[in-house]
Short mmCIF file of C-alpha atoms and ligand atoms in Angstrom, two decimals:
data_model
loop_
_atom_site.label_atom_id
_atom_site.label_comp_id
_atom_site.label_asym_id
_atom_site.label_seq_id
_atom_site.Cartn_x
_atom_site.Cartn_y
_atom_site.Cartn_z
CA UNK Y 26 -80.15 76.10 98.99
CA UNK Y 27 -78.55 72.59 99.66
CA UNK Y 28 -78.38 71.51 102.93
CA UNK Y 29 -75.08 71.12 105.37
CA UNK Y 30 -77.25 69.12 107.63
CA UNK Y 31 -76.34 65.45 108.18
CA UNK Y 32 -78.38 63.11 105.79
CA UNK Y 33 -81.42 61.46 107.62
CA UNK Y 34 -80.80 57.96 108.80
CA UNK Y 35 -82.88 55.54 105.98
CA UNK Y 36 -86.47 55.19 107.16
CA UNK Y 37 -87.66 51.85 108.87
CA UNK Y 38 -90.13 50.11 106.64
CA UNK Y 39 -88.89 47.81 103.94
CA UNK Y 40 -91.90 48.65 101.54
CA UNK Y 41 -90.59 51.63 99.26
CA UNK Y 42 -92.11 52.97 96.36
CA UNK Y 43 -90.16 54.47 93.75
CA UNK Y 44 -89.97 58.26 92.61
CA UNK Y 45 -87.95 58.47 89.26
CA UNK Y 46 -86.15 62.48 88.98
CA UNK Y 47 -85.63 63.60 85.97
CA UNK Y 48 -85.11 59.85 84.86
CA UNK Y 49 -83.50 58.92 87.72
CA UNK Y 50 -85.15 56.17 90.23
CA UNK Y 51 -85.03 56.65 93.61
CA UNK Y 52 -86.54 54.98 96.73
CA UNK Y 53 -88.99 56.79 99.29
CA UNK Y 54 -89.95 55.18 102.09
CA UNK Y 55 -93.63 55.24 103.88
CA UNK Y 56 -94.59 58.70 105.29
CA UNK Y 57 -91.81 60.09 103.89
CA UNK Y 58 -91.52 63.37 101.90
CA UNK Y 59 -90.18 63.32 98.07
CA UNK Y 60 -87.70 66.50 99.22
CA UNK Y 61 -86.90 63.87 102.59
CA UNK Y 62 -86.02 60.81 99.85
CA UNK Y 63 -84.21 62.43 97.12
CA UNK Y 64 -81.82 64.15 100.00
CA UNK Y 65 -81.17 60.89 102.07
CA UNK Y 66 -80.43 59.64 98.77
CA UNK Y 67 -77.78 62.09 97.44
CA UNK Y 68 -79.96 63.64 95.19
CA UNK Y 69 -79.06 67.75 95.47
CA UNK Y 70 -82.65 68.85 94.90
CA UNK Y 71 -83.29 72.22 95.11
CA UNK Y 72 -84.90 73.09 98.58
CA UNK Y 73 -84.70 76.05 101.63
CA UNK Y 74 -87.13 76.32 104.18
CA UNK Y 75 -88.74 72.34 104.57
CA UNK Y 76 -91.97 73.40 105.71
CA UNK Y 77 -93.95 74.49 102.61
CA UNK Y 78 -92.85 77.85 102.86
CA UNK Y 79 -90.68 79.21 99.86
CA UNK Y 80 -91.39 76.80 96.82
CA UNK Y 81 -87.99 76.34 96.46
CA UNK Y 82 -88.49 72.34 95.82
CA UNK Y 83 -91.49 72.95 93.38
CA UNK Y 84 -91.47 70.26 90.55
CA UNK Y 85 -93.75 68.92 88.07
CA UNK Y 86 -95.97 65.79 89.19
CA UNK Y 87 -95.81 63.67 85.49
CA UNK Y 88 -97.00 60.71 86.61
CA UNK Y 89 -98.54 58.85 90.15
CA UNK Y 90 -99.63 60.22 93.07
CA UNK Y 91 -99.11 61.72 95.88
CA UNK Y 92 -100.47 62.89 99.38
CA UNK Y 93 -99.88 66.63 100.31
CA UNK Y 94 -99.14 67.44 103.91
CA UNK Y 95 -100.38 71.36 103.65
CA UNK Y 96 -102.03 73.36 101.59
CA UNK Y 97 -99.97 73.96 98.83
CA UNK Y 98 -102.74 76.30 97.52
CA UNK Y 99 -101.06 79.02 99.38
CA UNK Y 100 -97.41 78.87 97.17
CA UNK Y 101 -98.59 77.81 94.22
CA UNK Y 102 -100.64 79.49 91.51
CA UNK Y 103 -103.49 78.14 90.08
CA UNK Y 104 -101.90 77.84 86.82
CA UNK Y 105 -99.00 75.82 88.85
CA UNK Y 106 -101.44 73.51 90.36
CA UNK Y 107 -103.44 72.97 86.85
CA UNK Y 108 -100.02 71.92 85.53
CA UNK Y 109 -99.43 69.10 88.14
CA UNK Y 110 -96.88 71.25 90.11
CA UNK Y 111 -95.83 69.90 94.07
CA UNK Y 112 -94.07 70.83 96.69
CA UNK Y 113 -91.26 68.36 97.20
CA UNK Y 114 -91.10 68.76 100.79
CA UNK Y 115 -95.07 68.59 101.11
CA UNK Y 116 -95.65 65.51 99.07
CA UNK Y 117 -95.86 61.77 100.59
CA UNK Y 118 -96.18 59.66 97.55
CA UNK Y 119 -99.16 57.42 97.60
CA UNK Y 120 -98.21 55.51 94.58
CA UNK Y 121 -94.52 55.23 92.58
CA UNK Y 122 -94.34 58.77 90.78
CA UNK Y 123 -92.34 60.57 88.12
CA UNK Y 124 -91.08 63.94 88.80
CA UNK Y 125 -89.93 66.43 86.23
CA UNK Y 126 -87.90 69.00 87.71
CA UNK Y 127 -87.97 72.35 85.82
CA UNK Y 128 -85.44 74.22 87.63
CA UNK Y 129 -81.74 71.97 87.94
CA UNK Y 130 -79.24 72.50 90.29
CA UNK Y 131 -76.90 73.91 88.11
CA UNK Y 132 -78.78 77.18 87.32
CA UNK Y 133 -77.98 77.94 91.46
CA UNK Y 134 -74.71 79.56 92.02
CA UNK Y 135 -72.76 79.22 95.22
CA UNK Y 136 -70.69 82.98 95.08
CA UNK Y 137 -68.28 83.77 98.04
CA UNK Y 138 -68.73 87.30 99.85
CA UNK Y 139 -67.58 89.39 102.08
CA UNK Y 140 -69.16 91.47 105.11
CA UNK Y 141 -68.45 94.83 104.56
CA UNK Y 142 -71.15 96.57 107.29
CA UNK Y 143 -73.84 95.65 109.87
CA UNK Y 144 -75.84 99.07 109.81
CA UNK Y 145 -78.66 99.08 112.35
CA UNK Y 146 -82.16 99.50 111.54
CA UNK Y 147 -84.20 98.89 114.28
CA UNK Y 148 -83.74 97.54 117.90
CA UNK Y 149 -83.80 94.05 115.58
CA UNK Y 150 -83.25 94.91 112.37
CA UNK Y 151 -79.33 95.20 110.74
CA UNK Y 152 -78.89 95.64 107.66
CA UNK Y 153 -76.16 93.53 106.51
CA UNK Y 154 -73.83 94.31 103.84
CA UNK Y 155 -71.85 92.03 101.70
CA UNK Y 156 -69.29 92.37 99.17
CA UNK Y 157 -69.16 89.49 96.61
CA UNK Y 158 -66.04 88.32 94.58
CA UNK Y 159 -68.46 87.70 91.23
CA UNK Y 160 -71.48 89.05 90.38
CA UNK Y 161 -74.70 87.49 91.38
CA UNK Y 162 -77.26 87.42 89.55
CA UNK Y 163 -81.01 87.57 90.67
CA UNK Y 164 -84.78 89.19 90.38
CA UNK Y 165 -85.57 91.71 93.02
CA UNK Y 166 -88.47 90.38 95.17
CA UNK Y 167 -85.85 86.69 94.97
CA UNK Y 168 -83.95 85.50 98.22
CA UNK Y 169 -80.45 83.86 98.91
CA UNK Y 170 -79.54 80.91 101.45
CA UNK Y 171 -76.55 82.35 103.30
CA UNK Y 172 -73.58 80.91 105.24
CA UNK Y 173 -71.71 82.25 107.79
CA UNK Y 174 -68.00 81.11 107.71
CA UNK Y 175 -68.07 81.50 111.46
CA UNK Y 176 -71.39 78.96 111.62
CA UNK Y 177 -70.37 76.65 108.74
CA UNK Y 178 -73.17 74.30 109.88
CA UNK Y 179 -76.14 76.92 109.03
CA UNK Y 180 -77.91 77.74 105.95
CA UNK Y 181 -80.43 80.86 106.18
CA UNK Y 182 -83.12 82.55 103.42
CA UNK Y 183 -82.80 86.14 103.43
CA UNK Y 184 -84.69 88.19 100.65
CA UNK Y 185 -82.26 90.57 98.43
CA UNK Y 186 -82.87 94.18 99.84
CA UNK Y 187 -81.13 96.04 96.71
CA UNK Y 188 -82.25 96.11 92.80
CA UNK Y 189 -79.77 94.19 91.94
CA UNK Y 190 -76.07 93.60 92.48
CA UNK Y 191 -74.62 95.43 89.20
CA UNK Y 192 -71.29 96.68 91.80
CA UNK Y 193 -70.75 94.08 93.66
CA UNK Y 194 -72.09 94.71 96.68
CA UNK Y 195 -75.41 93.18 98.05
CA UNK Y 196 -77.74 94.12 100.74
CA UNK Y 197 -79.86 91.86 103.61
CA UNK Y 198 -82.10 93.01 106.11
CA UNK Y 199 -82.18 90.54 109.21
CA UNK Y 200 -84.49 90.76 111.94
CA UNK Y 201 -83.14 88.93 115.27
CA UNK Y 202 -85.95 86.27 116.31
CA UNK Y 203 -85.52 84.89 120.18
CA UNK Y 204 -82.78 82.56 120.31
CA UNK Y 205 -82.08 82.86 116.22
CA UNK Y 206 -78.56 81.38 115.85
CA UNK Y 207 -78.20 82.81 112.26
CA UNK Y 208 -80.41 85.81 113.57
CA UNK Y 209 -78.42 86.67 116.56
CA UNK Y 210 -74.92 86.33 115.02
CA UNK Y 211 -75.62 89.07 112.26
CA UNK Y 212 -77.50 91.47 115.10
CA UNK Y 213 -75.03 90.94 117.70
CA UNK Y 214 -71.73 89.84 116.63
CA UNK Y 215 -69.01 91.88 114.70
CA UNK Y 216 -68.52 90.01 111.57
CA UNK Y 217 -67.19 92.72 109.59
CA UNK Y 218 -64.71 91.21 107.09
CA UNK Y 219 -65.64 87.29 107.63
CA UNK Y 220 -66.91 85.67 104.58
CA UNK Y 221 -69.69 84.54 104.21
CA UNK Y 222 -71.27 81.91 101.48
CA UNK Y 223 -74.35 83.03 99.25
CA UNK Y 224 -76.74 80.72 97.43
CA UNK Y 225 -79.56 81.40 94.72
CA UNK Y 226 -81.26 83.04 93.66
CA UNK Y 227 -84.44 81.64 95.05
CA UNK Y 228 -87.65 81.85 94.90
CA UNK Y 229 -90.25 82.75 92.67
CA UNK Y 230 -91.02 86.30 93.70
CA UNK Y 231 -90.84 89.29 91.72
CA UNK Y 232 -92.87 91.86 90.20
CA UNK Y 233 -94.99 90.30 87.01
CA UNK Y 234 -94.99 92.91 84.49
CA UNK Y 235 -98.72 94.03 84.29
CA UNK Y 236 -100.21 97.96 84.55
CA UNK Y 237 -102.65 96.69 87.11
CA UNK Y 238 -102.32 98.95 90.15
CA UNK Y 239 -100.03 97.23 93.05
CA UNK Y 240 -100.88 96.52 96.63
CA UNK Y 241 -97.80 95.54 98.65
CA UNK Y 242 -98.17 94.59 101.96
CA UNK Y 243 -95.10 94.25 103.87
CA UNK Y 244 -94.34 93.26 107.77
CA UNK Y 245 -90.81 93.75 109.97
CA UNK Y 246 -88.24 92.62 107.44
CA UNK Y 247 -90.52 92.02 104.59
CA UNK Y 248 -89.54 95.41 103.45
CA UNK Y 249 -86.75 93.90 102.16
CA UNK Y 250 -87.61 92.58 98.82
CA UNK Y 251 -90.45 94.97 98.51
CA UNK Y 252 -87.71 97.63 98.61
CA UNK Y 253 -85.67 95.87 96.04
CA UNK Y 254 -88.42 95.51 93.65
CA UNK Y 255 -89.10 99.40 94.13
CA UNK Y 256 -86.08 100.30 93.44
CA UNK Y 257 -85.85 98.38 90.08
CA UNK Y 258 -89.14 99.97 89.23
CA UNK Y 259 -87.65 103.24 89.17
CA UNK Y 260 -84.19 102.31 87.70
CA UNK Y 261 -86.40 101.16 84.66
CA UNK Y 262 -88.96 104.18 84.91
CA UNK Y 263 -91.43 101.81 85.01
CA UNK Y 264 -94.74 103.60 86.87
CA UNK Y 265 -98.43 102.63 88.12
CA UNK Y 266 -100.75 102.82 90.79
CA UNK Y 267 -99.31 101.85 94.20
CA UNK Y 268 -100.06 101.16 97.27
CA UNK Y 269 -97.71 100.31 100.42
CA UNK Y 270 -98.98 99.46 103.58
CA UNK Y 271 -96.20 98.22 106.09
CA UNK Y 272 -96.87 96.44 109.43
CA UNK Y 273 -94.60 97.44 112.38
CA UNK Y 274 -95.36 97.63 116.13
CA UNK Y 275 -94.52 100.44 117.31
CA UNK Y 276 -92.75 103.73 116.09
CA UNK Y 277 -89.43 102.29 116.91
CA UNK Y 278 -89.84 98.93 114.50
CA UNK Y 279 -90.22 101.45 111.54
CA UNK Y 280 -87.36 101.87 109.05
CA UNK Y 281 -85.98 102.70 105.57
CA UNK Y 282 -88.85 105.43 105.37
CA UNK Y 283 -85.47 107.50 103.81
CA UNK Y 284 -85.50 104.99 100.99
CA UNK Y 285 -89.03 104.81 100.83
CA UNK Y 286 -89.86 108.60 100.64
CA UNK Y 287 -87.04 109.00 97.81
CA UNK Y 288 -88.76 105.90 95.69
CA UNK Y 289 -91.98 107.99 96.41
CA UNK Y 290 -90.27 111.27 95.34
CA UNK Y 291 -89.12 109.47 91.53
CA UNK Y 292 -92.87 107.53 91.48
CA UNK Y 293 -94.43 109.40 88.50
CA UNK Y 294 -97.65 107.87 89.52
CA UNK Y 295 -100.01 107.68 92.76
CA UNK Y 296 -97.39 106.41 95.54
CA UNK Y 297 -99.56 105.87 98.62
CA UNK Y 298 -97.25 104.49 101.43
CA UNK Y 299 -99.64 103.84 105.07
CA UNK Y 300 -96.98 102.65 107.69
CA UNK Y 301 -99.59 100.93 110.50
CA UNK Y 302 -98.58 99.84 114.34
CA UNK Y 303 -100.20 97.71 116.07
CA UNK Y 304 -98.81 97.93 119.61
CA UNK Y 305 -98.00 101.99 119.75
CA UNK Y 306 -98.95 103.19 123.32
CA UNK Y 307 -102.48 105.54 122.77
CA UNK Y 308 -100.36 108.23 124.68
CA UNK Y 309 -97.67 108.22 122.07
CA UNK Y 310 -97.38 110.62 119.53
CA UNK Y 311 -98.12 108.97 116.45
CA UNK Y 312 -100.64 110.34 114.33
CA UNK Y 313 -100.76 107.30 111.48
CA UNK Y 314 -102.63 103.92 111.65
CA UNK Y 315 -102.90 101.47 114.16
CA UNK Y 316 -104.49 98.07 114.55
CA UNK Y 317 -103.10 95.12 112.09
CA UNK Y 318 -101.92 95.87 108.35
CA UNK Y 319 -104.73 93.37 107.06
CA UNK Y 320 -107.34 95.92 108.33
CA UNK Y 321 -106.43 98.22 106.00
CA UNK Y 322 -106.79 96.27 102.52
CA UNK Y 323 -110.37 96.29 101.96
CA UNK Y 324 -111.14 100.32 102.44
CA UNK Y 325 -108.06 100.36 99.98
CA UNK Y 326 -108.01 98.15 97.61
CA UNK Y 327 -108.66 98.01 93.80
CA UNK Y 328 -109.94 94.16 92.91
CA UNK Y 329 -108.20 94.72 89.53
CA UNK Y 330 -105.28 94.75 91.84
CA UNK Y 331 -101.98 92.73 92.19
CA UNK Y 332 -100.76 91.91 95.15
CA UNK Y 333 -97.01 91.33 96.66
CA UNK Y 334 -97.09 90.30 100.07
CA UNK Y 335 -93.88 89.65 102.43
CA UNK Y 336 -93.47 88.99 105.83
CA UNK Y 337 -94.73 86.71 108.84
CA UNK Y 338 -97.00 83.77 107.66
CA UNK Y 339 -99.89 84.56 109.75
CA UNK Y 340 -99.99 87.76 108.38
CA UNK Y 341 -99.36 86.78 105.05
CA UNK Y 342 -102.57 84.29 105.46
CA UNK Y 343 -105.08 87.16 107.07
CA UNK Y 344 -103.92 89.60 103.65
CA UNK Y 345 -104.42 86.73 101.83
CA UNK Y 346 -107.94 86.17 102.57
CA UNK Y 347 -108.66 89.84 102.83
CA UNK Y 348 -107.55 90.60 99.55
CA UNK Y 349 -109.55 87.43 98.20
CA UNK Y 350 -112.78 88.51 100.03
CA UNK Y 351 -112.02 92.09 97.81
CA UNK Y 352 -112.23 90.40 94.71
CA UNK Y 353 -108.22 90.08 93.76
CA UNK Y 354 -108.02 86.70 91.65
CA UNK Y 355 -105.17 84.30 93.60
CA UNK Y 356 -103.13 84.01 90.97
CA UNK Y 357 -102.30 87.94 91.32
CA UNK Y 358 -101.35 87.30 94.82
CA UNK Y 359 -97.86 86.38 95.08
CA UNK Y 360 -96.46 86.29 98.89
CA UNK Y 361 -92.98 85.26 100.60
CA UNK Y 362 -93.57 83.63 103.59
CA UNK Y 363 -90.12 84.20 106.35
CA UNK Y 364 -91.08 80.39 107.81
CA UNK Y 365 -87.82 79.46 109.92
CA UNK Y 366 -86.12 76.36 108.40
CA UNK Y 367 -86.21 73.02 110.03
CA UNK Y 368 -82.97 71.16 110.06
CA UNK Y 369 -82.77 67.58 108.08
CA UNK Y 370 -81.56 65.30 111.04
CA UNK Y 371 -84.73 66.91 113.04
CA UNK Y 372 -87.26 66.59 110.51
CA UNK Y 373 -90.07 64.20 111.35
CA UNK Y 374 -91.65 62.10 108.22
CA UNK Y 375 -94.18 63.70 108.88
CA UNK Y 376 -94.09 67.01 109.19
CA UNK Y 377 -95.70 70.29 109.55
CA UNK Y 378 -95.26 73.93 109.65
CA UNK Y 379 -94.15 75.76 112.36
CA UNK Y 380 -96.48 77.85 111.69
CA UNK Y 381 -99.96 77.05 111.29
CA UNK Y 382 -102.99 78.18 110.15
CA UNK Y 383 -106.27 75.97 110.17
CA UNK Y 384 -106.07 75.59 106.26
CA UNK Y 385 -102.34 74.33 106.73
CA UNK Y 386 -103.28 71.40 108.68
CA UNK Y 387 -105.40 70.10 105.65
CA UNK Y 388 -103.84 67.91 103.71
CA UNK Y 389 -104.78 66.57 100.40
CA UNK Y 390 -103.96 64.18 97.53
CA UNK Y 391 -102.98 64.89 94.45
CA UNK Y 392 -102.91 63.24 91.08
CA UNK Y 393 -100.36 64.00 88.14
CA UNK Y 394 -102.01 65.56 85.15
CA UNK Y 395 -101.45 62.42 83.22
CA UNK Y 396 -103.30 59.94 85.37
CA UNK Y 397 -105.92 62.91 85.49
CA UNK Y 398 -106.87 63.62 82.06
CA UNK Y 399 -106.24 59.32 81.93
C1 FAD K 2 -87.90 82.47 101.69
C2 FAD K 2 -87.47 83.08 103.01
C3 FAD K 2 -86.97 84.37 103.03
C4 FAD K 2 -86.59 84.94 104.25
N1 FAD K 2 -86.12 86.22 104.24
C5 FAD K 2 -85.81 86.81 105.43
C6 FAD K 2 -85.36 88.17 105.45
O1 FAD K 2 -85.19 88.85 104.42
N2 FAD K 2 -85.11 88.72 106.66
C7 FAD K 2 -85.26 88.02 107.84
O2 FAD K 2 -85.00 88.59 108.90
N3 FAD K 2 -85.67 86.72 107.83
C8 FAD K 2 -85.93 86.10 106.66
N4 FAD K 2 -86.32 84.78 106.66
C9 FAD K 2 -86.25 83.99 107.91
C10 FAD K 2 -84.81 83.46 108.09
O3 FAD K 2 -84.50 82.55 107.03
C11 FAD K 2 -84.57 82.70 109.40
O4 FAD K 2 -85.53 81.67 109.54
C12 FAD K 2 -84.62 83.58 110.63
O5 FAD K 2 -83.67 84.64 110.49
C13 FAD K 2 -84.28 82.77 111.90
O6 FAD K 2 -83.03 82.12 111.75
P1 FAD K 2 -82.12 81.86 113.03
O7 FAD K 2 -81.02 80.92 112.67
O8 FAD K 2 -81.72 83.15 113.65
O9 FAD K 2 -83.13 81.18 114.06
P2 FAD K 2 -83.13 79.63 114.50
O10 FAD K 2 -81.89 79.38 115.30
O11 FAD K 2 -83.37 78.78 113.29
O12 FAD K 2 -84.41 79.60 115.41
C14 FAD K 2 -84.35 80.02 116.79
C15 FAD K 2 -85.73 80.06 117.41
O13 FAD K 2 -86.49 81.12 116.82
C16 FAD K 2 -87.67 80.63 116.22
N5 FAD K 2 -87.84 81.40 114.97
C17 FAD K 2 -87.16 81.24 113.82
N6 FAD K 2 -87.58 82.13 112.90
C18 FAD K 2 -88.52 82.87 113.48
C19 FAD K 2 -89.32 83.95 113.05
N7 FAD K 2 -89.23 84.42 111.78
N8 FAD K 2 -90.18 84.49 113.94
C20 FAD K 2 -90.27 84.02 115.20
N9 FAD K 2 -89.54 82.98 115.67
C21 FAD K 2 -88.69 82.42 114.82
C22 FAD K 2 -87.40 79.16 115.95
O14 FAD K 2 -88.60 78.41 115.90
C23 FAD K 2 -86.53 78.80 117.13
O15 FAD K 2 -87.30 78.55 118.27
C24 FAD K 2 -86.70 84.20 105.45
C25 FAD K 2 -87.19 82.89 105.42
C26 FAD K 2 -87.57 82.34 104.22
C27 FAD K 2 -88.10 80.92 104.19
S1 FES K 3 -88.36 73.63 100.58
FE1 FES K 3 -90.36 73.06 100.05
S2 FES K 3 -91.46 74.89 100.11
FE2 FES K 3 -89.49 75.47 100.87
#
């Protein structure tokens, strides 16, 4: 969760405003983030991905305010944004601000593992085992940032694959992306037996306890915490309405269908799990869906719904607005977003995702509660 990157050089302009943390007043310069300001100034605030992906740095607007480089919309409930809540590393403060952060550093716990297997899943996909000295403790659905002893300089999110970590062992699913330093070391290197560091938990996704039926909607490793979340839900017999649809593209990017089909099996309700490809050759075999996972919401879909969605961003967004235009509220969406992080020293002030949609573009101020309702 807190960076290894060098701290950013201090920003040119003399003309700071102030944010004050949790009572303590620190200096951000023009164009530049809250997250940007508090880390240039030693403050450890909690943060992952950088780009308005993970919600890691949401905090609690008191006072002031402040100029939103995306769409926050997409993270953060409704009931989060009623309440004044930001996104650290989305927020250029307009005026001087006060920021009450609800979740301190010291609830994050830095636990020291080992690598105990690299099974392969896919092509792309290993699943990588760890074996940690102390238990840690998390929510499935929640990621950790992870360091490799062998690349001491990078910090990674990976989503918890298992329930929960009750012997000591923990699972990740990692997907290799083109060039992925982090990526590429876990797919193609044998790391069996180096440590490796594990930060969190993270995150603010897991299953709300409701008996609304579920859609989950899950793309390459997005099975990941989806999995883990399943797996709880049987551990604690705990049984409604489901539906699964996972987005691969072709027959060889499927896996875990053995751990699916034995969740399925224990599922003492309706278990519906539609794997769908969307670059299968038409002279293959397969006899399932095809097309994009997002196609498949509306013809499925209960509006009383709620929905868990993991995976790419862009297909996190098109679920997103599918599942809206079927009548499921937003604040019964909840999604993980895999954005890649950006490092500190190659942040700009002004930043934006790497991935974008039109809506993330947009950006917007916003006022604290207090100066609201003043
Ligand atoms: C909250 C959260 C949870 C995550 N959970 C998982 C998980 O469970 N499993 C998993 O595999 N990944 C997950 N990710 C993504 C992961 O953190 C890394 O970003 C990813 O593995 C790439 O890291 P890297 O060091 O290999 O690539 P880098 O060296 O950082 O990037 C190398 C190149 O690949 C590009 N790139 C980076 N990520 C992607 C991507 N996802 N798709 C396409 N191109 C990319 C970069 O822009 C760059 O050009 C998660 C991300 C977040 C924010
Ligand atoms: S660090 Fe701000 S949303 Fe991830």
């Amino acid at each position: 969760m807190f960076s290894f990157f060098k701290k950013n050089n201090k920003p040119r302009s003399n003309k700071a405003l102030t944010a004050t943390i949790n009572g303590q007043v620190i200096e951000v310069a023009p164009k530049e983030t809250l997250l940007n300001a508090a880390l240039r100034q030693d403050i450890e605030f909690p943060h992952s991905c950088r780009v308005g992906g993970c919600a890691a740095c949401k905090c609690q607007l008191t006072d002031g305010k402040v100029k939103e480089l995306t769409d926050v919309g997409y993270i953060l409930s409704d009931e989060d944004l009623d309440n004044g809540y930001i996104l650290a590393c989305q927020s250029v403060p307009k005026t001087d601000i006060t920021i009450k952060l609800d979740v301190p550093e010291k609830t994050l716990v830095q636990t020291i593992g080992t690598i105990t297997a690299q099974n392969t899943l896919t092509h792309d996909i290993t699943e990588l085992k760890i074996r940690t000295e102390e238990t840690v403790e998390f929510l499935p659905g929640q990621f950790a940032d992870l360091t490799l002893a062998t690349l001491p300089d990078l910090q990674r999110s990976y989503s918890f694959a298992s329930a929960n970590n009750s012997n000591n062992e923990l699972s990740f699913f990692v997907r290799e992306v083109p060039n992925g330093r982090f990526s590429g070391a876990i797919n193609q290197q044998e790391l069996i037996g180096e440590s490796i560091k594990i930060t969190g938990p993270l995150g603010d996704f897991w299953l709300r306890p409701a008996q609304n039926p579920i859609i989950m909607i899950a793309g390459g490793s997005g099975l990941a915490p989806i999995i883990a979340m399943l797996q709880a839900e049987v551990k604690q017999s705990r049984h409604r309405p489901l539906l699964l649809l996972f987005g691969a593209r072709t027959q060889q990017d499927l896996y875990a269908l053995d751990s699916i089909k034995k969740i399925q099996q224990q599922w003492t309700e309706r278990f519906e799990f539609l794997p769908v490809l969307s670059e299968e050759a038409e002279t293959s075999d397969w006899q399932g869906l095809t097309g994009l996972v997002t196609d498949y919401i509306e013809d499925s879909i209960q509006p009383d719904s709620h929905a868990y969605l993991c995976g790419p961003p862009a297909m996190i967004d098109a679920a997103e607005l599918r599942l809206k235009q079927s009548g499921v509220k937003s604040e019964h969406i909840h999604a993980d977003r895999f954005l890649t992080q950006t490092p500190l020293t190659q942040t700009p002030l002004t930043q934006t995702p790497l991935t974008q949609t039109p809506s993330d573009t947009a950006s917007s101020d916003v006022v604290s509660k207090t100066q609201q309702s003043a």
